Amino acid sequence: EVQLVESGGGLVKPGGSLRLSCAASGFTFSSHSMNWVRQAPGKGLEWVSSISPGSDYIYYADSMKGRFTISRDNAKNSLYLQMNSLRAEDTAVYYCARKYYYDGSGCYDYWGQGTLVTVSS
Amino acid sequence: DIQLTQSPSFLSASVGDRVTITCRASQGISSYLAWYQQKPGKAPKLLIYAASTLQSGVPSRFSGSGSGTEFTLTISSLQSEDFATYYCQQPDSYPITFGQGTRLDIK
């Protein structure tokens, strides 16, 4: 059974840092692109960042560039998101999600339960 | 960036109704579109990918269609468990984008 379990969320002051983790199991982690998606309270889904299976392709949403760093450790079946210079508007539930490709088109077929990040003084 | 606009943003319907949600892309995306369902406090759940392919385990009352810039998600006969928020996503062109969501409520 595919499982994605996020951890590392919590309360942090503006300007602070936090590192999120996503532990994967039940599939060959090293074969899939992985992604972070967030959802601010009462708002819609917002893509944060993506990383290819071998970490050679990395993408960020513009508002996260230079502040967030995505990484993965295929030996540990783990995905990470290092978040620096956090702002109040980064307050959200952060989900990790697996990318699945079908006939050239992708989708996010498995999602974790999410971890809440609250940025407040 | 590819913008996705869903309509309507809110929809009120009854059990047994047929409902359709539209997602319009700001530029052509072929059939590269996915649909998700999200219930309060839960992670999104994949319903449809490649515009019209039903994810395994998803009831056949859900269907998707479209290509290019206009896509639809149809629920043929609403069940009580279908009341949720629905999002479209273009998953392949960076930055990845989602529609703003369509909240489906019980009438």
PDB file of C-alpha atoms in Angstrom:
ATOM      1  CA  GLU A   1       0.000   0.000   0.000  1.00  0.00           C
ATOM      2  CA  VAL A   2       1.338   3.391  -1.003  1.00  0.00           C
ATOM      3  CA  GLN A   3       1.793   5.691   1.963  1.00  0.00           C
ATOM      4  CA  LEU A   4       3.083   9.243   2.253  1.00  0.00           C
ATOM      5  CA  VAL A   5       3.495  10.634   5.750  1.00  0.00           C
ATOM      6  CA  GLU A   6       4.473  14.270   6.289  1.00  0.00           C
ATOM      7  CA  SER A   7       6.043  15.622   9.441  1.00  0.00           C
ATOM      8  CA  GLY A   8       7.865  18.692  10.674  1.00  0.00           C
ATOM      9  CA  GLY A   9       5.089  21.252  10.700  1.00  0.00           C
ATOM     10  CA  GLY A  10       4.471  23.584  13.600  1.00  0.00           C
ATOM     11  CA  LEU A  11       4.423  27.158  14.813  1.00  0.00           C
ATOM     12  CA  VAL A  12       7.290  29.384  13.706  1.00  0.00           C
ATOM     13  CA  LYS A  13       7.905  33.126  13.941  1.00  0.00           C
ATOM     14  CA  PRO A  14       8.096  35.310  10.838  1.00  0.00           C
ATOM     15  CA  GLY A  15      11.584  35.097   9.377  1.00  0.00           C
ATOM     16  CA  GLY A  16      12.116  31.666  10.868  1.00  0.00           C
ATOM     17  CA  SER A  17      12.852  28.320   9.262  1.00  0.00           C
ATOM     18  CA  LEU A  18      11.269  24.904   9.204  1.00  0.00           C
ATOM     19  CA  ARG A  19      12.084  21.607   7.498  1.00  0.00           C
ATOM     20  CA  LEU A  20       9.279  19.368   6.378  1.00  0.00           C
ATOM     21  CA  SER A  21       9.748  15.664   5.698  1.00  0.00           C
ATOM     22  CA  CYS A  22       7.678  13.161   3.781  1.00  0.00           C
ATOM     23  CA  ALA A  23       8.298   9.465   4.397  1.00  0.00           C
ATOM     24  CA  ALA A  24       7.265   7.257   1.484  1.00  0.00           C
ATOM     25  CA  SER A  25       6.505   3.550   1.488  1.00  0.00           C
ATOM     26  CA  GLY A  26       4.765   0.922  -0.600  1.00  0.00           C
ATOM     27  CA  PHE A  27       6.301   1.883  -3.946  1.00  0.00           C
ATOM     28  CA  THR A  28       9.642   2.416  -5.668  1.00  0.00           C
ATOM     29  CA  PHE A  29      10.303   5.940  -4.451  1.00  0.00           C
ATOM     30  CA  SER A  30      13.314   6.481  -6.703  1.00  0.00           C
ATOM     31  CA  SER A  31      11.163   6.040  -9.823  1.00  0.00           C
ATOM     32  CA  HIS A  32       8.732   8.899  -9.202  1.00  0.00           C
ATOM     33  CA  SER A  33       8.820  12.659  -9.326  1.00  0.00           C
ATOM     34  CA  MET A  34       7.641  14.080  -6.021  1.00  0.00           C
ATOM     35  CA  ASN A  35       5.873  17.302  -5.198  1.00  0.00           C
ATOM     36  CA  TRP A  36       4.807  19.689  -2.456  1.00  0.00           C
ATOM     37  CA  VAL A  37       1.398  21.361  -2.600  1.00  0.00           C
ATOM     38  CA  ARG A  38       0.025  23.698   0.052  1.00  0.00           C
ATOM     39  CA  GLN A  39      -3.373  24.969   1.091  1.00  0.00           C
ATOM     40  CA  ALA A  40      -3.837  28.095   3.173  1.00  0.00           C
ATOM     41  CA  PRO A  41      -6.770  28.029   5.618  1.00  0.00           C
ATOM     42  CA  GLY A  42     -10.035  28.229   3.698  1.00  0.00           C
ATOM     43  CA  LYS A  43      -8.236  28.601   0.360  1.00  0.00           C
ATOM     44  CA  GLY A  44      -7.506  26.478  -2.686  1.00  0.00           C
ATOM     45  CA  LEU A  45      -4.598  24.265  -3.630  1.00  0.00           C
ATOM     46  CA  GLU A  46      -1.272  25.880  -4.511  1.00  0.00           C
ATOM     47  CA  TRP A  47       1.639  24.022  -6.064  1.00  0.00           C
ATOM     48  CA  VAL A  48       4.916  24.671  -4.224  1.00  0.00           C
ATOM     49  CA  SER A  49       7.731  22.619  -5.748  1.00  0.00           C
ATOM     50  CA  SER A  50       8.623  19.488  -7.698  1.00  0.00           C
ATOM     51  CA  ILE A  51      11.692  17.267  -7.919  1.00  0.00           C
ATOM     52  CA  SER A  52      12.516  14.595 -10.501  1.00  0.00           C
ATOM     53  CA  PRO A  53      13.448  11.031  -9.514  1.00  0.00           C
ATOM     54  CA  GLY A  54      17.183  11.675  -9.668  1.00  0.00           C
ATOM     55  CA  SER A  55      16.981  15.265  -8.363  1.00  0.00           C
ATOM     56  CA  ASP A  56      18.248  16.603 -11.694  1.00  0.00           C
ATOM     57  CA  TYR A  57      15.125  18.672 -12.372  1.00  0.00           C
ATOM     58  CA  ILE A  58      13.763  20.950  -9.658  1.00  0.00           C
ATOM     59  CA  TYR A  59      11.008  23.532  -9.968  1.00  0.00           C
ATOM     60  CA  TYR A  60       9.536  26.126  -7.616  1.00  0.00           C
ATOM     61  CA  ALA A  61       6.582  28.461  -7.594  1.00  0.00           C
ATOM     62  CA  ASP A  62       7.812  32.035  -7.989  1.00  0.00           C
ATOM     63  CA  SER A  63       6.769  33.088  -4.492  1.00  0.00           C
ATOM     64  CA  MET A  64       8.923  30.324  -2.966  1.00  0.00           C
ATOM     65  CA  LYS A  65      12.040  30.708  -5.110  1.00  0.00           C
ATOM     66  CA  GLY A  66      15.082  31.584  -3.072  1.00  0.00           C
ATOM     67  CA  ARG A  67      13.330  30.768   0.223  1.00  0.00           C
ATOM     68  CA  PHE A  68      12.325  27.114  -0.136  1.00  0.00           C
ATOM     69  CA  THR A  69      14.530  24.171  -1.107  1.00  0.00           C
ATOM     70  CA  ILE A  70      13.189  20.791  -2.123  1.00  0.00           C
ATOM     71  CA  SER A  71      15.354  17.699  -1.838  1.00  0.00           C
ATOM     72  CA  ARG A  72      15.057  13.950  -1.619  1.00  0.00           C
ATOM     73  CA  ASP A  73      17.003  10.984  -0.306  1.00  0.00           C
ATOM     74  CA  ASN A  74      16.147   7.939  -2.373  1.00  0.00           C
ATOM     75  CA  ALA A  75      18.069   5.650  -0.015  1.00  0.00           C
ATOM     76  CA  LYS A  76      15.782   6.762   2.805  1.00  0.00           C
ATOM     77  CA  ASN A  77      12.594   7.002   0.693  1.00  0.00           C
ATOM     78  CA  SER A  78      12.183  10.543   1.898  1.00  0.00           C
ATOM     79  CA  LEU A  79      11.248  13.930   0.480  1.00  0.00           C
ATOM     80  CA  TYR A  80      12.101  17.214   2.177  1.00  0.00           C
ATOM     81  CA  LEU A  81      11.174  20.876   2.021  1.00  0.00           C
ATOM     82  CA  GLN A  82      13.480  23.356   3.717  1.00  0.00           C
ATOM     83  CA  MET A  83      11.581  26.584   4.270  1.00  0.00           C
ATOM     84  CA  ASN A  84      13.488  29.754   5.204  1.00  0.00           C
ATOM     85  CA  SER A  85      12.476  33.391   5.666  1.00  0.00           C
ATOM     86  CA  LEU A  86       8.946  32.300   6.442  1.00  0.00           C
ATOM     87  CA  ARG A  87       6.109  34.808   6.164  1.00  0.00           C
ATOM     88  CA  ALA A  88       2.601  34.889   7.556  1.00  0.00           C
ATOM     89  CA  GLU A  89       1.282  34.089   4.083  1.00  0.00           C
ATOM     90  CA  ASP A  90       3.174  30.771   4.142  1.00  0.00           C
ATOM     91  CA  THR A  91       0.723  29.543   6.788  1.00  0.00           C
ATOM     92  CA  ALA A  92      -0.882  26.473   5.254  1.00  0.00           C
ATOM     93  CA  VAL A  93      -1.256  22.737   5.301  1.00  0.00           C
ATOM     94  CA  TYR A  94       1.604  21.295   3.254  1.00  0.00           C
ATOM     95  CA  TYR A  95       0.996  18.068   1.353  1.00  0.00           C
ATOM     96  CA  CYS A  96       3.501  15.840  -0.386  1.00  0.00           C
ATOM     97  CA  ALA A  97       2.221  14.070  -3.471  1.00  0.00           C
ATOM     98  CA  ARG A  98       3.512  11.442  -5.874  1.00  0.00           C
ATOM     99  CA  LYS A  99       3.447  12.095  -9.588  1.00  0.00           C
ATOM    100  CA  TYR A 100       2.164   9.399 -11.895  1.00  0.00           C
ATOM    101  CA  TYR A 101       2.553   9.520 -15.667  1.00  0.00           C
ATOM    102  CA  TYR A 102       0.104   8.021 -18.114  1.00  0.00           C
ATOM    103  CA  ASP A 103       0.521   8.302 -21.860  1.00  0.00           C
ATOM    104  CA  GLY A 104       2.601  11.453 -21.485  1.00  0.00           C
ATOM    105  CA  SER A 105       0.235  13.134 -19.045  1.00  0.00           C
ATOM    106  CA  GLY A 106       0.859  13.377 -15.338  1.00  0.00           C
ATOM    107  CA  CYS A 107      -1.250  13.586 -12.223  1.00  0.00           C
ATOM    108  CA  TYR A 108      -0.782  13.406  -8.476  1.00  0.00           C
ATOM    109  CA  ASP A 109      -2.138   9.981  -7.623  1.00  0.00           C
ATOM    110  CA  TYR A 110      -1.172   9.692  -3.959  1.00  0.00           C
ATOM    111  CA  TRP A 111      -1.144  12.405  -1.312  1.00  0.00           C
ATOM    112  CA  GLY A 112      -0.042  12.504   2.291  1.00  0.00           C
ATOM    113  CA  GLN A 113      -2.341  13.639   5.088  1.00  0.00           C
ATOM    114  CA  GLY A 114      -0.644  17.022   5.281  1.00  0.00           C
ATOM    115  CA  THR A 115       1.280  18.897   7.941  1.00  0.00           C
ATOM    116  CA  LEU A 116       0.253  22.321   9.234  1.00  0.00           C
ATOM    117  CA  VAL A 117       2.720  25.184   9.189  1.00  0.00           C
ATOM    118  CA  THR A 118       1.704  28.294  11.113  1.00  0.00           C
ATOM    119  CA  VAL A 119       3.813  31.437  10.799  1.00  0.00           C
ATOM    120  CA  SER A 120       2.940  33.878  13.541  1.00  0.00           C
ATOM    121  CA  SER A 121       4.609  36.002  16.175  1.00  0.00           C
TER     122      SER A 121
ATOM    123  CA  ASP B   1       1.865  30.625 -16.707  1.00  0.00           C
ATOM    124  CA  ILE B   2      -1.235  28.632 -17.572  1.00  0.00           C
ATOM    125  CA  GLN B   3      -4.294  29.915 -15.736  1.00  0.00           C
ATOM    126  CA  LEU B   4      -7.168  27.548 -15.009  1.00  0.00           C
ATOM    127  CA  THR B   5     -10.611  29.018 -14.398  1.00  0.00           C
ATOM    128  CA  GLN B   6     -13.350  26.823 -12.996  1.00  0.00           C
ATOM    129  CA  SER B   7     -17.048  27.539 -13.244  1.00  0.00           C
ATOM    130  CA  PRO B   8     -19.111  27.739 -11.275  1.00  0.00           C
ATOM    131  CA  SER B   9     -17.219  28.466  -8.061  1.00  0.00           C
ATOM    132  CA  PHE B  10     -20.222  27.326  -6.021  1.00  0.00           C
ATOM    133  CA  LEU B  11     -22.882  24.831  -6.923  1.00  0.00           C
ATOM    134  CA  SER B  12     -25.911  23.714  -4.982  1.00  0.00           C
ATOM    135  CA  ALA B  13     -27.514  20.437  -6.028  1.00  0.00           C
ATOM    136  CA  SER B  14     -29.594  17.530  -4.785  1.00  0.00           C
ATOM    137  CA  VAL B  15     -28.924  13.816  -4.515  1.00  0.00           C
ATOM    138  CA  GLY B  16     -29.625  12.246  -7.893  1.00  0.00           C
ATOM    139  CA  ASP B  17     -28.868  15.406  -9.893  1.00  0.00           C
ATOM    140  CA  ARG B  18     -26.496  15.472 -12.832  1.00  0.00           C
ATOM    141  CA  VAL B  19     -23.873  18.180 -12.422  1.00  0.00           C
ATOM    142  CA  THR B  20     -21.159  19.540 -14.661  1.00  0.00           C
ATOM    143  CA  ILE B  21     -18.123  21.592 -13.697  1.00  0.00           C
ATOM    144  CA  THR B  22     -16.083  23.391 -16.339  1.00  0.00           C
ATOM    145  CA  CYS B  23     -12.369  24.171 -16.323  1.00  0.00           C
ATOM    146  CA  ARG B  24     -10.957  26.570 -18.911  1.00  0.00           C
ATOM    147  CA  ALA B  25      -7.244  26.892 -19.576  1.00  0.00           C
ATOM    148  CA  SER B  26      -5.633  30.160 -20.681  1.00  0.00           C
ATOM    149  CA  GLN B  27      -3.779  28.281 -23.413  1.00  0.00           C
ATOM    150  CA  GLY B  28      -4.034  24.874 -25.000  1.00  0.00           C
ATOM    151  CA  ILE B  29      -2.916  21.967 -22.826  1.00  0.00           C
ATOM    152  CA  SER B  30      -3.928  19.061 -25.069  1.00  0.00           C
ATOM    153  CA  SER B  31      -5.443  16.449 -22.725  1.00  0.00           C
ATOM    154  CA  TYR B  32      -3.069  17.171 -19.864  1.00  0.00           C
ATOM    155  CA  LEU B  33      -5.622  17.812 -17.152  1.00  0.00           C
ATOM    156  CA  ALA B  34      -6.537  16.124 -13.893  1.00  0.00           C
ATOM    157  CA  TRP B  35      -9.504  16.463 -11.544  1.00  0.00           C
ATOM    158  CA  TYR B  36      -9.426  16.086  -7.748  1.00  0.00           C
ATOM    159  CA  GLN B  37     -12.044  15.864  -5.024  1.00  0.00           C
ATOM    160  CA  GLN B  38     -11.355  17.254  -1.575  1.00  0.00           C
ATOM    161  CA  LYS B  39     -13.444  16.901   1.552  1.00  0.00           C
ATOM    162  CA  PRO B  40     -12.959  19.139   4.603  1.00  0.00           C
ATOM    163  CA  GLY B  41      -9.849  18.267   6.582  1.00  0.00           C
ATOM    164  CA  LYS B  42      -8.738  15.661   4.074  1.00  0.00           C
ATOM    165  CA  ALA B  43      -6.125  15.452   1.345  1.00  0.00           C
ATOM    166  CA  PRO B  44      -7.240  15.800  -2.273  1.00  0.00           C
ATOM    167  CA  LYS B  45      -8.180  12.598  -4.027  1.00  0.00           C
ATOM    168  CA  LEU B  46      -7.439  11.971  -7.703  1.00  0.00           C
ATOM    169  CA  LEU B  47     -10.593  11.338  -9.740  1.00  0.00           C
ATOM    170  CA  ILE B  48      -9.597  11.710 -13.383  1.00  0.00           C
ATOM    171  CA  TYR B  49      -6.348  12.162 -15.299  1.00  0.00           C
ATOM    172  CA  ALA B  50      -5.452  12.730 -18.923  1.00  0.00           C
ATOM    173  CA  ALA B  51      -8.758  14.638 -19.101  1.00  0.00           C
ATOM    174  CA  SER B  52     -10.972  11.563 -19.311  1.00  0.00           C
ATOM    175  CA  THR B  53      -9.309   8.529 -17.682  1.00  0.00           C
ATOM    176  CA  LEU B  54     -11.021   7.420 -14.496  1.00  0.00           C
ATOM    177  CA  GLN B  55      -8.656   6.660 -11.631  1.00  0.00           C
ATOM    178  CA  SER B  56      -8.901   3.117 -10.325  1.00  0.00           C
ATOM    179  CA  GLY B  57     -11.576   2.761  -7.652  1.00  0.00           C
ATOM    180  CA  VAL B  58     -13.442   5.942  -8.592  1.00  0.00           C
ATOM    181  CA  PRO B  59     -17.161   5.340  -9.257  1.00  0.00           C
ATOM    182  CA  SER B  60     -18.254   5.366 -12.876  1.00  0.00           C
ATOM    183  CA  ARG B  61     -20.743   8.184 -12.226  1.00  0.00           C
ATOM    184  CA  PHE B  62     -17.717  10.471 -12.531  1.00  0.00           C
ATOM    185  CA  SER B  63     -16.542  11.286 -16.044  1.00  0.00           C
ATOM    186  CA  GLY B  64     -14.273  13.829 -17.681  1.00  0.00           C
ATOM    187  CA  SER B  65     -14.027  15.214 -21.162  1.00  0.00           C
ATOM    188  CA  GLY B  66     -12.380  17.919 -23.210  1.00  0.00           C
ATOM    189  CA  SER B  67      -9.090  18.885 -24.736  1.00  0.00           C
ATOM    190  CA  GLY B  68      -7.233  22.036 -25.638  1.00  0.00           C
ATOM    191  CA  THR B  69      -8.652  24.789 -23.450  1.00  0.00           C
ATOM    192  CA  GLU B  70     -12.052  23.531 -22.277  1.00  0.00           C
ATOM    193  CA  PHE B  71     -12.686  20.597 -19.979  1.00  0.00           C
ATOM    194  CA  THR B  72     -15.621  19.264 -18.016  1.00  0.00           C
ATOM    195  CA  LEU B  73     -16.143  17.026 -15.009  1.00  0.00           C
ATOM    196  CA  THR B  74     -19.574  15.424 -14.875  1.00  0.00           C
ATOM    197  CA  ILE B  75     -21.215  13.545 -12.039  1.00  0.00           C
ATOM    198  CA  SER B  76     -24.106  11.657 -13.565  1.00  0.00           C
ATOM    199  CA  SER B  77     -26.169  11.081 -10.427  1.00  0.00           C
ATOM    200  CA  LEU B  78     -25.030  12.812  -7.262  1.00  0.00           C
ATOM    201  CA  GLN B  79     -24.606  10.742  -4.145  1.00  0.00           C
ATOM    202  CA  SER B  80     -24.374  12.143  -0.626  1.00  0.00           C
ATOM    203  CA  GLU B  81     -20.650  11.379  -0.470  1.00  0.00           C
ATOM    204  CA  ASP B  82     -19.992  13.555  -3.539  1.00  0.00           C
ATOM    205  CA  PHE B  83     -20.594  16.840  -1.742  1.00  0.00           C
ATOM    206  CA  ALA B  84     -17.086  18.260  -1.638  1.00  0.00           C
ATOM    207  CA  THR B  85     -14.794  20.734  -3.394  1.00  0.00           C
ATOM    208  CA  TYR B  86     -13.455  19.876  -6.838  1.00  0.00           C
ATOM    209  CA  TYR B  87     -10.242  21.147  -8.417  1.00  0.00           C
ATOM    210  CA  CYS B  88      -8.801  20.871 -11.890  1.00  0.00           C
ATOM    211  CA  GLN B  89      -5.038  20.833 -12.393  1.00  0.00           C
ATOM    212  CA  GLN B  90      -2.683  21.117 -15.305  1.00  0.00           C
ATOM    213  CA  PRO B  91       0.097  18.795 -14.111  1.00  0.00           C
ATOM    214  CA  ASP B  92       2.784  19.031 -16.745  1.00  0.00           C
ATOM    215  CA  SER B  93       3.733  22.623 -17.547  1.00  0.00           C
ATOM    216  CA  TYR B  94       5.692  24.498 -14.890  1.00  0.00           C
ATOM    217  CA  PRO B  95       4.541  26.290 -12.854  1.00  0.00           C
ATOM    218  CA  ILE B  96       1.893  23.651 -12.154  1.00  0.00           C
ATOM    219  CA  THR B  97      -1.474  25.287 -11.623  1.00  0.00           C
ATOM    220  CA  PHE B  98      -4.827  24.420 -10.109  1.00  0.00           C
ATOM    221  CA  GLY B  99      -8.225  25.893 -10.717  1.00  0.00           C
ATOM    222  CA  GLN B 100      -9.686  27.941  -7.873  1.00  0.00           C
ATOM    223  CA  GLY B 101     -12.065  25.127  -6.925  1.00  0.00           C
ATOM    224  CA  THR B 102     -15.782  24.416  -7.166  1.00  0.00           C
ATOM    225  CA  ARG B 103     -17.625  23.838  -3.930  1.00  0.00           C
ATOM    226  CA  LEU B 104     -20.548  21.469  -4.338  1.00  0.00           C
ATOM    227  CA  ASP B 105     -23.148  21.807  -1.586  1.00  0.00           C
ATOM    228  CA  ILE B 106     -26.367  20.040  -0.794  1.00  0.00           C
ATOM    229  CA  LYS B 107     -29.470  21.974  -1.838  1.00  0.00           C
TER     230      LYS B 107
END
